[in-house]
Coordinates of C-alpha atoms and ligand atoms in Angstrom, one line a residue:
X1 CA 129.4 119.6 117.9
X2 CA 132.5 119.4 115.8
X3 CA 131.9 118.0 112.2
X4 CA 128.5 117.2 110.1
X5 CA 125.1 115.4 112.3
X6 CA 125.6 112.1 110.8
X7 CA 121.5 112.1 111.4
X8 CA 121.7 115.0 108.6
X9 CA 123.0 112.7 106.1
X10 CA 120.4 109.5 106.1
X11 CA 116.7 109.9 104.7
X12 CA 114.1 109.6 107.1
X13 CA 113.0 106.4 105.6
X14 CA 116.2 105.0 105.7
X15 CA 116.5 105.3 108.9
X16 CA 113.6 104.2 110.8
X17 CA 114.1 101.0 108.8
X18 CA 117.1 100.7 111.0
X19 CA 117.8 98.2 114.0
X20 CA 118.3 99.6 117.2
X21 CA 122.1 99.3 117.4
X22 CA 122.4 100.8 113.6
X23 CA 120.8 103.9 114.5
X24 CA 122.6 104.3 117.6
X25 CA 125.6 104.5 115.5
X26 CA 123.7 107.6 114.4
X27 CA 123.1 109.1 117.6
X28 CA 126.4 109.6 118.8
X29 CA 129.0 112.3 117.5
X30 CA 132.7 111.7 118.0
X31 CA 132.5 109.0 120.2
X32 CA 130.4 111.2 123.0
X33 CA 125.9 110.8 122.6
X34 CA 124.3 113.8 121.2
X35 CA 120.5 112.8 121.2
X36 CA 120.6 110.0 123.5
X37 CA 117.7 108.3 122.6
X38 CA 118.7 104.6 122.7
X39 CA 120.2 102.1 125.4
X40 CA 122.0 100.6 122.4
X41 CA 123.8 103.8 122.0
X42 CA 126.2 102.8 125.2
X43 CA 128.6 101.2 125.3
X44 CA 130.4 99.4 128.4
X45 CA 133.7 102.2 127.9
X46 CA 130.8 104.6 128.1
X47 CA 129.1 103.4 130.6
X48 CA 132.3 103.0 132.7
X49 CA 133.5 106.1 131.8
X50 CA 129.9 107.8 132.8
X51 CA 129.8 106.2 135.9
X52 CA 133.3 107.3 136.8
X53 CA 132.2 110.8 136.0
X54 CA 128.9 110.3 138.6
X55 CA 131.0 109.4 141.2
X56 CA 134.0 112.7 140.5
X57 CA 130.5 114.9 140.4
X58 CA 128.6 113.5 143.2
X59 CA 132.0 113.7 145.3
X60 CA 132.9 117.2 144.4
X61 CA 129.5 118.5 144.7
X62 CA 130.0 117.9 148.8
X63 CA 131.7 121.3 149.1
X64 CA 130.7 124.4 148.6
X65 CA 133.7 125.6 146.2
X66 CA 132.6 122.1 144.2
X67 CA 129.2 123.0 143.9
X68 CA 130.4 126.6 142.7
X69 CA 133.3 125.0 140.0
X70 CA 130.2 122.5 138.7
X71 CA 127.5 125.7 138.7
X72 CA 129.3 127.7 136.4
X73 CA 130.5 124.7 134.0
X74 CA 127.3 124.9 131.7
X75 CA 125.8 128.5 133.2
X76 CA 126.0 129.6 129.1
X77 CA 123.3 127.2 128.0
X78 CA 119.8 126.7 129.1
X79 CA 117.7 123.6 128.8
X80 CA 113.7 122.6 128.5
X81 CA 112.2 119.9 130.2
X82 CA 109.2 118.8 128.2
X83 CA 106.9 115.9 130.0
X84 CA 103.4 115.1 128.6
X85 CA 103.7 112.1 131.0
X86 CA 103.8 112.3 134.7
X87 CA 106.8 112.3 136.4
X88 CA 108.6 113.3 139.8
X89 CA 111.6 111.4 139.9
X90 CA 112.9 112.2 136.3
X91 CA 111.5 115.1 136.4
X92 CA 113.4 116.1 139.4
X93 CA 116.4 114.8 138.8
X94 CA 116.9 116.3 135.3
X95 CA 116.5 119.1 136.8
X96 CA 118.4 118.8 139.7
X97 CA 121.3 118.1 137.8
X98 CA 120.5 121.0 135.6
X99 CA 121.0 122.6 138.2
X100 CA 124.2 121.4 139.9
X101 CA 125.8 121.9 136.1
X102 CA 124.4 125.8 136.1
X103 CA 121.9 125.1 133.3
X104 CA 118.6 127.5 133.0
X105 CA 116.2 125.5 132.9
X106 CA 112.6 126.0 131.5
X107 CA 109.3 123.7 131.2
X108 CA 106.3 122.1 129.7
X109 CA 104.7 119.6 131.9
X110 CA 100.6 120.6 130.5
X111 CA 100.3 120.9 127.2
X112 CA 97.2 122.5 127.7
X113 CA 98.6 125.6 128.5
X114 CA 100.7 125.6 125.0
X115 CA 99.2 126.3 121.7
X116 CA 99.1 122.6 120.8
X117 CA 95.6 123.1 122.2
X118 CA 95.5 126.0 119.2
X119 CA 96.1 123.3 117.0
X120 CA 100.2 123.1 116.5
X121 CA 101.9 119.7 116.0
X122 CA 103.8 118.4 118.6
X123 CA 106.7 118.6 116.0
X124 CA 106.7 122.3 114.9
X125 CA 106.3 122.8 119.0
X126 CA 109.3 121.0 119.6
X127 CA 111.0 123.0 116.9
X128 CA 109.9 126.3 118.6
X129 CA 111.7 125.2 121.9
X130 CA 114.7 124.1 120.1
X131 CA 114.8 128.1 118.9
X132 CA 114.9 128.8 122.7
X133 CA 117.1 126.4 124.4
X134 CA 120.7 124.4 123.7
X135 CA 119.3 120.7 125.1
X136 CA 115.5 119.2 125.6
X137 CA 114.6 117.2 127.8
X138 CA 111.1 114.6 126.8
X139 CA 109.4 112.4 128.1
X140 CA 106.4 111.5 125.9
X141 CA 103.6 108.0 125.7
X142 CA 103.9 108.5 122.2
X143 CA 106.6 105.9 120.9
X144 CA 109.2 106.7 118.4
X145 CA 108.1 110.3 118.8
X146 CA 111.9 111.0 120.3
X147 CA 113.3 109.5 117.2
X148 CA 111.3 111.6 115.0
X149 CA 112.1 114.9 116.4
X150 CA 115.9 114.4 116.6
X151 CA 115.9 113.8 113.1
X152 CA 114.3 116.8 112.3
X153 CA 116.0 119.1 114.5
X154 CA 119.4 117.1 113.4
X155 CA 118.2 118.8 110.0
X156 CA 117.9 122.3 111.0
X157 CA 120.1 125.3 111.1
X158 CA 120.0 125.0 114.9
X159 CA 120.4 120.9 115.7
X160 CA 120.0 120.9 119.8
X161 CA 119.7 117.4 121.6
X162 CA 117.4 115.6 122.5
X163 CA 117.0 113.6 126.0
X164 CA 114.6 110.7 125.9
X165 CA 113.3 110.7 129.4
X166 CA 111.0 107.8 128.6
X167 CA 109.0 107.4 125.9
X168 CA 105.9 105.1 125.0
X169 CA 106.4 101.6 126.0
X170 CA 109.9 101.3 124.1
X171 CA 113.0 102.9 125.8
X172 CA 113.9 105.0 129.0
X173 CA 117.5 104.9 128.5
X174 CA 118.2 107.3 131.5
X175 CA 116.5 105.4 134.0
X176 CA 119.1 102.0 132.7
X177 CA 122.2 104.0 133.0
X178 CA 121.1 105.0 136.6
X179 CA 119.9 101.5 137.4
X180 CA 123.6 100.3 136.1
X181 CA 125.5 103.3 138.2
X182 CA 123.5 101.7 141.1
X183 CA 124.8 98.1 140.0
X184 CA 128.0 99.4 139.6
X185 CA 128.0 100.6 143.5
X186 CA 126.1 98.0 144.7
X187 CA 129.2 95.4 143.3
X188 CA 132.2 97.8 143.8
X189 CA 133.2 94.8 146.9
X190 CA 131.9 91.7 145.2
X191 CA 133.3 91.7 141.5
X192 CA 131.5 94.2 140.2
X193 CA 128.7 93.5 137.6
X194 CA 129.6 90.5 135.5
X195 CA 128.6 87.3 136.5
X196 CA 126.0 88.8 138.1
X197 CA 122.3 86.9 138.1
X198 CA 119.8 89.9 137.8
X199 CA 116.6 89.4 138.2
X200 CA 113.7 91.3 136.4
X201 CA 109.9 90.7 138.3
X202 CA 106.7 92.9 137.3
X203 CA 104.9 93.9 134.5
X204 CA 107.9 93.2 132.3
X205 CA 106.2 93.3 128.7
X206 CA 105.4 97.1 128.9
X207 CA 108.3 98.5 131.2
X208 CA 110.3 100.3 129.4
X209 CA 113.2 100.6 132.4
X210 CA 113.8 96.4 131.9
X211 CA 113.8 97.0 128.1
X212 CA 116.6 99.3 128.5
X213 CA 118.2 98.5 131.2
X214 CA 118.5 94.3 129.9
X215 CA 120.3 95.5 126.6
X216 CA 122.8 97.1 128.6
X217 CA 123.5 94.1 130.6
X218 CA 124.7 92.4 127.9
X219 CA 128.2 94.5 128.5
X220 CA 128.9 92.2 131.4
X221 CA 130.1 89.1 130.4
X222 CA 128.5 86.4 132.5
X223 CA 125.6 87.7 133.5
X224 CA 122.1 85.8 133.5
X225 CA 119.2 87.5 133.4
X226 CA 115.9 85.9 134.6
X227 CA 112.7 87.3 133.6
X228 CA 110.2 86.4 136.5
X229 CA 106.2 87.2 135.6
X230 CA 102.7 86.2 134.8
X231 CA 102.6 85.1 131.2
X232 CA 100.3 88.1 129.8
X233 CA 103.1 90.0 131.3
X234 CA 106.2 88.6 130.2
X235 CA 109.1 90.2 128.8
X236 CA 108.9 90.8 124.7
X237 CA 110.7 88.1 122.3
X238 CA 112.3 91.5 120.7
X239 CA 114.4 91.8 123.8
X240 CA 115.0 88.1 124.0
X241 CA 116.0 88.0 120.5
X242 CA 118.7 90.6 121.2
X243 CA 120.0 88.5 124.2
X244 CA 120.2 85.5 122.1
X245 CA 122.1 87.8 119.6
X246 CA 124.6 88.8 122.2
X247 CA 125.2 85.0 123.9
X248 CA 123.7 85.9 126.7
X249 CA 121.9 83.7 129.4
X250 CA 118.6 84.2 130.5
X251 CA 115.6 82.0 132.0
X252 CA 111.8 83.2 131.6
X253 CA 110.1 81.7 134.3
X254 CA 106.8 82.3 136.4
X255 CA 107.9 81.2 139.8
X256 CA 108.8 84.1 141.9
X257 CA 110.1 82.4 145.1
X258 CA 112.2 79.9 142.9
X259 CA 114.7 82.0 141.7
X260 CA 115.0 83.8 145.1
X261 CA 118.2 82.8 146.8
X262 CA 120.2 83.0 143.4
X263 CA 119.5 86.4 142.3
X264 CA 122.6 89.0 143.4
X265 CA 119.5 91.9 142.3
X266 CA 116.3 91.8 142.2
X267 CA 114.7 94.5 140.2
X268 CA 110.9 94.8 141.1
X269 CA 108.4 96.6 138.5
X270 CA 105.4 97.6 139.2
X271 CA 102.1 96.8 137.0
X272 CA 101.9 99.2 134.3
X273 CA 98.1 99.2 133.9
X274 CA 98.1 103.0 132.2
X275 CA 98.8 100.7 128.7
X276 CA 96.2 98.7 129.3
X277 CA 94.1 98.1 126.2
X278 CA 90.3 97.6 128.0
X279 CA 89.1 98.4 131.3
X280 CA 90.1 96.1 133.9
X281 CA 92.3 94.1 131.9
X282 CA 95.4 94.5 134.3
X283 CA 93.1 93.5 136.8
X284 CA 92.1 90.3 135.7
X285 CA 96.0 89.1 136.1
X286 CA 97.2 87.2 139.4
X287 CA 100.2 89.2 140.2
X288 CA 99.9 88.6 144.1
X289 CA 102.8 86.3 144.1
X290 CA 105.3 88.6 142.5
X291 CA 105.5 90.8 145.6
X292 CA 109.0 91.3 147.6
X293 CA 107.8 90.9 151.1
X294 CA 109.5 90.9 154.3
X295 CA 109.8 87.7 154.9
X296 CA 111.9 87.3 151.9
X297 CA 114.9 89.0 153.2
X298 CA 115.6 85.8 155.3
X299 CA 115.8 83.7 151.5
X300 CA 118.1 86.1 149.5
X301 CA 122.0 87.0 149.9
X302 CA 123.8 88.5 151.8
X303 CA 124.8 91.3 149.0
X304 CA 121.7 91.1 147.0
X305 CA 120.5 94.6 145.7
X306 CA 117.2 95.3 145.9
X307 CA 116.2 97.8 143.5
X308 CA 112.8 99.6 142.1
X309 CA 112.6 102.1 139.2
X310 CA 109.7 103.9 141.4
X311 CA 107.0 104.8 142.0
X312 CA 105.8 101.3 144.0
X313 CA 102.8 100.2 144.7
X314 CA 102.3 97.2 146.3
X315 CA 105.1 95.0 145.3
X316 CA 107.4 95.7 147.8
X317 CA 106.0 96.2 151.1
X318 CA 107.6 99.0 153.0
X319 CA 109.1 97.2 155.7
X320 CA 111.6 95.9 153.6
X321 CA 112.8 99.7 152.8
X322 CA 114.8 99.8 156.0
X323 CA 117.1 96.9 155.2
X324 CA 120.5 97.9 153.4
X325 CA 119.9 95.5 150.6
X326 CA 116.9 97.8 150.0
X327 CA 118.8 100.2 147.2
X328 CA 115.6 102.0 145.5
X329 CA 116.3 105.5 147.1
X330 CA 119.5 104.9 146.4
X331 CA 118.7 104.8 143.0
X332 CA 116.8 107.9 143.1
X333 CA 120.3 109.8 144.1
X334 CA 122.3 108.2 141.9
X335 CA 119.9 109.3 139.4
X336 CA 120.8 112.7 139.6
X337 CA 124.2 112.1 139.2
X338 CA 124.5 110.3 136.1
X339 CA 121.8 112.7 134.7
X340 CA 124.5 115.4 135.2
X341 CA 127.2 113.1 134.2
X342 CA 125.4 112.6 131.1
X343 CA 124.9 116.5 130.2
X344 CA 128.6 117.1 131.0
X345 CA 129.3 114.5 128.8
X346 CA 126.6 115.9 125.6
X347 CA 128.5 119.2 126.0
X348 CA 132.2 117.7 126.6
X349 CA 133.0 118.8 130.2
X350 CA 133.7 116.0 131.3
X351 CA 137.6 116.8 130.6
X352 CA 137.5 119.7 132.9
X353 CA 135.7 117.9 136.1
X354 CA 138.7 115.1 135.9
X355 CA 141.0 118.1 136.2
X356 CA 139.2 120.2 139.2
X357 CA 138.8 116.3 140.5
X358 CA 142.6 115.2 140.2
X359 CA 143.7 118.7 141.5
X360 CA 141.2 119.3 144.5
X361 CA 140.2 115.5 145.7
X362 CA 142.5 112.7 144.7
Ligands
CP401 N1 111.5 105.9 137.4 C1 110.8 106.8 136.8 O1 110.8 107.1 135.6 O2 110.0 107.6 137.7 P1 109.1 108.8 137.3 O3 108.0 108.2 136.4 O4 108.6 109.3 138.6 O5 109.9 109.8 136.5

């Protein structure tokens, strides 16, 4: 890090009384993200520029001597992935692309085998792994918990970042910059991104991918967002609120098979029912109509992207997985590469990959 952690010069208080897109301002040193904690902490040169940076990895990484340049980029620092969540696909892929980037990696997926079951906080054992490691990786249910131990490690002797790799029911900013690499794919031959219509269906109040993933929409000028679900399920009037803020269209709507032959993406959820406040109470909602069936292939365009944060249940049978509009493992890949586009970026590599890039594939 070059200069002071701006996170080490705001109180505590100060800060968590904050909107979104003040803290990120927080969150990012010299232009590059530290702790990346926030969507609202990207912006659409970032997100071009990380996507860029996916494709030089992914494409180098097909040879041997690429995967040997990448390996020893980051082989000096060693990472932690902490998950008191399940996982496999972030899991994975974080450390994947530790991997590809040379990283040691280390983990804590049970915290019963920590001494948080001797009583330690989960803050002072977050603290002990920052005394270990040069980046951590979290995913946690608690919300805001991510925010809480940058700021503290930000004011230590030995600030490391911090990774958000979902927490609560607020933010999983990883999962919207893979979802917009695969957007930004899925559109290379059709315009691109803006003037998109992306449409959200699912459990859409307590996904944290469509929370994240909808702010970062609004860097594509003309895109409308429809936000398709039962009404107990419906996306939050926080998100809304910032959509109205940033002029951009959307439609709430409950009709599933309405907004069908206009949507360029369709990005399926499934129902969260681990947040569920009493037994049963996910249950006890219809959502039988807001499945992507077969038979819907014939009704949507001929470039429309199917996508799925993962894991599915039933909302999109797996017949439709063999169809190329079906990008959802596609996803899954791409997810790796932007992970280790993003770590390159945190530790400013990114400089030297454009160079092995221009010089050995252009
Ligand atoms: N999309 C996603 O976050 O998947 P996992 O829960 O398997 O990491």
């Amino acid at each position: 890090m070059v200069g002071k952690d701006p996170l080490s010069d705001v109180l505590w208080a100060d800060f968590q009384k904050m909107d979104l897109r003040e803290k990120a301002r927080y969150l990012n040193h010299d232009g590059r993200p530290f702790h990346v904690l926030l969507a609202q902490q990207f912006d659409r040169h970032m997100l071009d520029e990380l996507g860029t940076l996916a494709t030089r990895i992914r494409r180098t990484a097909k040879s041997k001597s690429g995967m040997r340049f990448l390996a020893e980029l980051l082989d000096h620092k060693r990472a932690m992935l902490t998950f008191s969540q399940p996982s496999t696909r972030t899991f994975l892929s974080f450390y994947a692309a530790c991997q590809i980037l040379g990283l040691k990696i280390a983990e804590v997926r049970d915290t019963s085998t920590s001494s948080e079951m001797k009583g330690e906080s989960p803050e002072d054992s977050v603290r002990t792994f920052s005394s270990y490691f040069d980046l951590l990786i979290m995913r946690t249910p608690k919300s805001g918990f991510t925010e809480k131990t940058a700021y503290a490690l930000s004011n230590t002797e030995r600030p490391v970042p911090i990774i958000n790799a979902g927490s609560g029911k607020d933010q999983h900013p990883t999962q919207a910059l893979l979802d917009i690499y695969t957007l930004q794919r899925s559109f290379e031959r059709v315009g691109g991104i803006e003037g998109k219509n992306i449409v959200f269906v699912g459990d859409l109040g307590r996904g944290r991918t469509v929370r994240s993933l909808a702010y970062l929409l609004t860097h594509y000028p003309g895109v409308k967002q429809y936000f398709v679900a039962p009404r107990k399920l419906q996306i939050g009037q926080d998100i809304l609120d910032q959509l109205d803020q940033s002029g951009m269209q959307y439609e709430v709507c409950e009709d599933f098979a309405q907004v069908l032959p206009e949507a360029d993406a369709i990005y399926m959820t499934r129902i969260q029912d681990e947040w569920d406040t009493e037994p049963g109470e996910s249950q006890r909602i219809d959502t039988s109509q807001y499945h992507f069936k077969a038979e819907h292939l014939r009704q949507i365009r001929i470039h429309t992207a199917i996508m799925h944060p993962l894991p599915r249940r039933e909302e999109i049978e797996s017949a439709v997985d063999h169809d190329p509009r079906a990008v959802y493992w596609r996803q899954v890949r791409n997810g790796m590469w932007i992970r280790a586009a993003l770590i390159a970026t945190i530790f400013g590599r990114e400089g030297e990959i454009r160079h092995y890039y221009d010089m050995n594939l252009e």
